Amino acid sequence: MNHRTKALSLAVCLNLVASFWAIIAFFAAQRIIAANGISGISSFYEGSLSYCTIIYIGSVIIITVFLFVKRLWSLIISGIFTILITIFCIILFSLYLSKKEEIVESYHYVFENPDYLKFGLKIQNNFSCCGWENATDVPDELSCTGNYSCKPAITKVINRVTLSLDSGLFIGFAFFVAALYFVYKVFMEVLHPISSFDELTLAPLDHRP
């Protein structure tokens, strides 16, 4: 296996591993939400998890296909997509970490909006809790006997979801950066085909007489 092929193979493998971790994180997050019986309530939050999963699956397919084309233009496209997905990782990591409270509050409406009280009742039954923040002040339709409110229970679930997401995204980010490094190496070799790669670092070597 020549050095360019080796670097290319590493770039492909690292992209696959990076996307695998990110996709697993999103699937795990959706699984946690479903297992705790709160799916179908925060449609924007849950929708973002589904869309992000699709984006990652599509990105890894695009990056891998263009890497295997082995042309300068295809490497540029792969590099651009890898950079974009790396930035996407950083943005998602920051959002899910900094917006936990807003995400938790997105479940509040089912305890106040008459059209969605059935979801509030579902949460109360699942967690044996009562009301959102005040267990003693709930609508008649949500009459319950729990001694504590539901917000802390939802907060614990969202904390688990956020931990799953951020762990997967952080690992994915590290692998995407490594993949970008090898895409760059292959790109430089295509630009300067007379150069060779160092056996250990895959860095281009100058040809001396």
Short mmCIF file of C-alpha atoms in Angstrom, two decimals:
data_model
loop_
_atom_site.label_atom_id
_atom_site.label_comp_id
_atom_site.label_asym_id
_atom_site.label_seq_id
_atom_site.Cartn_x
_atom_site.Cartn_y
_atom_site.Cartn_z
CA MET A 1 0.00 0.00 0.00
CA ASN A 2 1.57 3.33 -1.04
CA HIS A 3 1.62 6.33 1.25
CA ARG A 4 -1.16 8.20 -0.51
CA THR A 5 -3.45 5.18 -0.32
CA LYS A 6 -2.55 4.70 3.33
CA ALA A 7 -3.38 8.31 4.16
CA LEU A 8 -6.59 8.09 2.14
CA SER A 9 -7.63 4.90 3.93
CA LEU A 10 -6.97 6.52 7.29
CA ALA A 11 -9.03 9.57 6.32
CA VAL A 12 -11.95 7.36 5.27
CA CYS A 13 -11.74 5.20 8.40
CA LEU A 14 -11.52 8.20 10.72
CA ASN A 15 -14.52 9.83 9.03
CA LEU A 16 -16.50 6.62 9.45
CA VAL A 17 -15.54 6.30 13.11
CA ALA A 18 -16.34 9.98 13.77
CA SER A 19 -19.76 9.72 12.18
CA PHE A 20 -20.41 6.39 13.90
CA TRP A 21 -19.90 7.95 17.34
CA ALA A 22 -22.07 10.96 16.51
CA ILE A 23 -24.87 8.84 15.03
CA ILE A 24 -24.79 6.43 17.99
CA ALA A 25 -25.03 9.43 20.33
CA PHE A 26 -28.16 10.73 18.56
CA PHE A 27 -29.78 7.30 18.50
CA ALA A 28 -28.98 6.82 22.21
CA ALA A 29 -30.48 10.24 23.01
CA GLN A 30 -33.70 9.38 21.20
CA ARG A 31 -33.77 6.01 22.93
CA ILE A 32 -33.45 7.64 26.37
CA ILE A 33 -36.34 10.00 25.58
CA ALA A 34 -38.55 7.15 24.33
CA ALA A 35 -37.65 4.84 27.24
CA ASN A 36 -38.72 7.50 29.73
CA GLY A 37 -42.06 8.03 28.00
CA ILE A 38 -41.59 11.69 27.07
CA SER A 39 -41.33 11.32 23.30
CA GLY A 40 -43.72 13.32 21.13
CA ILE A 41 -43.81 16.28 23.50
CA SER A 42 -40.90 18.58 22.62
CA SER A 43 -41.23 18.28 18.86
CA PHE A 44 -38.52 20.83 18.02
CA TYR A 45 -35.94 19.17 20.29
CA GLU A 46 -36.75 15.64 19.18
CA GLY A 47 -36.97 16.76 15.56
CA SER A 48 -33.49 18.28 15.78
CA LEU A 49 -32.13 14.92 16.97
CA SER A 50 -33.68 13.13 14.00
CA TYR A 51 -32.52 15.71 11.46
CA CYS A 52 -28.98 15.74 12.87
CA THR A 53 -28.82 11.96 12.58
CA ILE A 54 -29.80 12.20 8.90
CA ILE A 55 -27.24 14.97 8.33
CA TYR A 56 -24.45 12.85 9.78
CA ILE A 57 -25.41 9.78 7.77
CA GLY A 58 -25.58 11.84 4.58
CA SER A 59 -22.29 13.60 5.31
CA VAL A 60 -20.30 10.43 5.91
CA ILE A 61 -21.60 8.97 2.64
CA ILE A 62 -20.67 12.13 0.70
CA ILE A 63 -17.23 12.44 2.31
CA THR A 64 -16.38 8.77 1.78
CA VAL A 65 -17.53 8.72 -1.85
CA PHE A 66 -15.55 11.83 -2.78
CA LEU A 67 -12.44 10.56 -0.99
CA PHE A 68 -12.48 7.39 -3.07
CA VAL A 69 -12.67 9.41 -6.31
CA LYS A 70 -9.02 10.38 -5.63
CA ARG A 71 -9.09 13.60 -7.66
CA LEU A 72 -7.98 17.02 -6.53
CA TRP A 73 -11.48 18.50 -6.80
CA SER A 74 -13.00 15.55 -4.92
CA LEU A 75 -10.45 15.91 -2.11
CA ILE A 76 -11.32 19.61 -1.86
CA ILE A 77 -15.02 18.73 -1.56
CA SER A 78 -14.26 16.06 1.06
CA GLY A 79 -12.13 18.53 3.00
CA ILE A 80 -14.86 21.18 2.89
CA PHE A 81 -17.50 18.70 4.08
CA THR A 82 -15.20 17.48 6.85
CA ILE A 83 -14.59 21.05 8.00
CA LEU A 84 -18.33 21.81 7.89
CA ILE A 85 -19.27 18.70 9.85
CA THR A 86 -16.53 19.48 12.39
CA ILE A 87 -17.94 22.98 12.86
CA PHE A 88 -21.41 21.42 13.09
CA CYS A 89 -20.07 19.19 15.89
CA ILE A 90 -18.79 22.20 17.82
CA ILE A 91 -22.05 24.13 17.41
CA LEU A 92 -24.22 21.19 18.50
CA PHE A 93 -21.93 20.42 21.44
CA SER A 94 -22.19 24.03 22.61
CA LEU A 95 -25.95 24.25 22.07
CA TYR A 96 -26.87 21.05 23.87
CA LEU A 97 -24.56 21.95 26.75
CA SER A 98 -25.67 25.56 27.14
CA LYS A 99 -29.39 25.17 26.40
CA LYS A 100 -30.28 22.39 28.81
CA GLU A 101 -32.54 24.63 30.89
CA GLU A 102 -34.41 25.84 27.80
CA ILE A 103 -34.81 22.24 26.63
CA VAL A 104 -36.23 21.24 30.01
CA GLU A 105 -38.63 24.19 29.94
CA SER A 106 -39.88 23.11 26.51
CA TYR A 107 -41.83 20.38 28.35
CA HIS A 108 -43.57 22.91 30.60
CA TYR A 109 -46.48 23.67 28.28
CA VAL A 110 -48.10 20.23 28.71
CA PHE A 111 -48.94 21.16 32.30
CA GLU A 112 -50.70 24.40 31.33
CA ASN A 113 -52.14 24.14 27.82
CA PRO A 114 -55.55 22.42 27.99
CA ASP A 115 -54.99 20.83 24.58
CA TYR A 116 -51.89 18.98 25.80
CA LEU A 117 -52.74 18.09 29.38
CA LYS A 118 -52.92 14.41 28.41
CA PHE A 119 -49.14 14.54 27.90
CA GLY A 120 -48.72 16.15 31.30
CA LEU A 121 -50.78 13.32 32.79
CA LYS A 122 -48.57 10.83 30.97
CA ILE A 123 -45.45 12.39 32.50
CA GLN A 124 -47.01 12.34 35.95
CA ASN A 125 -47.85 8.66 35.62
CA ASN A 126 -44.40 7.76 34.29
CA PHE A 127 -42.47 9.54 37.02
CA SER A 128 -45.03 9.46 39.86
CA CYS A 129 -44.72 13.23 40.09
CA CYS A 130 -47.25 16.03 40.29
CA GLY A 131 -47.39 19.29 38.35
CA TRP A 132 -44.45 21.07 36.80
CA GLU A 133 -42.81 23.12 39.56
CA ASN A 134 -45.45 23.09 42.28
CA ALA A 135 -46.84 19.71 43.29
CA THR A 136 -49.69 21.34 45.21
CA ASP A 137 -50.95 23.62 42.44
CA VAL A 138 -52.04 21.67 39.37
CA PRO A 139 -55.10 21.81 37.07
CA ASP A 140 -58.02 19.59 38.03
CA GLU A 141 -57.42 17.48 34.92
CA LEU A 142 -53.97 16.65 36.29
CA SER A 143 -55.03 15.75 39.79
CA CYS A 144 -52.37 13.53 41.30
CA THR A 145 -50.98 12.29 44.60
CA GLY A 146 -47.25 12.75 43.98
CA ASN A 147 -45.19 14.58 46.59
CA TYR A 148 -42.74 16.25 44.22
CA SER A 149 -43.00 18.14 40.96
CA CYS A 150 -42.13 16.76 37.52
CA LYS A 151 -39.50 19.29 36.50
CA PRO A 152 -36.65 17.61 38.44
CA ALA A 153 -37.53 14.26 36.84
CA ILE A 154 -37.49 15.76 33.34
CA THR A 155 -34.24 17.56 34.17
CA LYS A 156 -32.57 14.25 35.04
CA VAL A 157 -33.68 12.73 31.73
CA ILE A 158 -32.45 15.73 29.72
CA ASN A 159 -29.14 15.65 31.61
CA ARG A 160 -28.68 12.04 30.55
CA VAL A 161 -29.61 12.90 26.97
CA THR A 162 -27.17 15.84 26.94
CA LEU A 163 -24.38 13.69 28.38
CA SER A 164 -24.96 11.10 25.67
CA LEU A 165 -24.99 13.74 22.93
CA ASP A 166 -21.98 15.71 24.12
CA SER A 167 -19.89 12.59 24.73
CA GLY A 168 -20.56 11.28 21.22
CA LEU A 169 -20.09 14.68 19.60
CA PHE A 170 -16.82 15.32 21.43
CA ILE A 171 -15.39 11.96 20.37
CA GLY A 172 -16.71 12.51 16.85
CA PHE A 173 -15.11 15.96 16.75
CA ALA A 174 -11.71 14.51 17.66
CA PHE A 175 -11.91 11.90 14.89
CA PHE A 176 -13.14 14.45 12.33
CA VAL A 177 -10.12 16.66 13.08
CA ALA A 178 -7.82 13.67 12.63
CA ALA A 179 -9.59 12.77 9.37
CA LEU A 180 -9.16 16.34 8.12
CA TYR A 181 -5.43 16.08 8.80
CA PHE A 182 -5.11 13.05 6.53
CA VAL A 183 -7.32 14.63 3.86
CA TYR A 184 -4.86 17.51 3.89
CA LYS A 185 -1.94 15.08 3.53
CA VAL A 186 -3.50 13.42 0.51
CA PHE A 187 -4.38 16.82 -0.93
CA MET A 188 -0.76 17.96 -0.65
CA GLU A 189 0.46 14.75 -2.25
CA VAL A 190 -1.89 15.28 -5.20
CA LEU A 191 -0.60 18.84 -5.57
CA HIS A 192 3.02 17.68 -5.32
CA PRO A 193 3.08 14.13 -6.70
CA ILE A 194 6.88 14.00 -6.80
CA SER A 195 7.09 14.20 -3.02
CA SER A 196 7.04 11.19 -0.80
CA PHE A 197 5.65 10.63 2.67
CA ASP A 198 7.57 9.99 5.83
CA GLU A 199 6.89 6.42 6.94
CA LEU A 200 5.83 7.36 10.47
CA THR A 201 4.23 10.79 10.17
CA LEU A 202 3.01 10.70 6.56
CA ALA A 203 4.50 14.19 6.22
CA PRO A 204 5.87 15.18 2.78
CA LEU A 205 9.63 14.90 2.46
CA ASP A 206 11.79 17.18 0.35
CA HIS A 207 13.67 15.44 -2.45
CA ARG A 208 17.33 16.20 -2.28
CA PRO A 209 20.00 15.29 -4.86
#
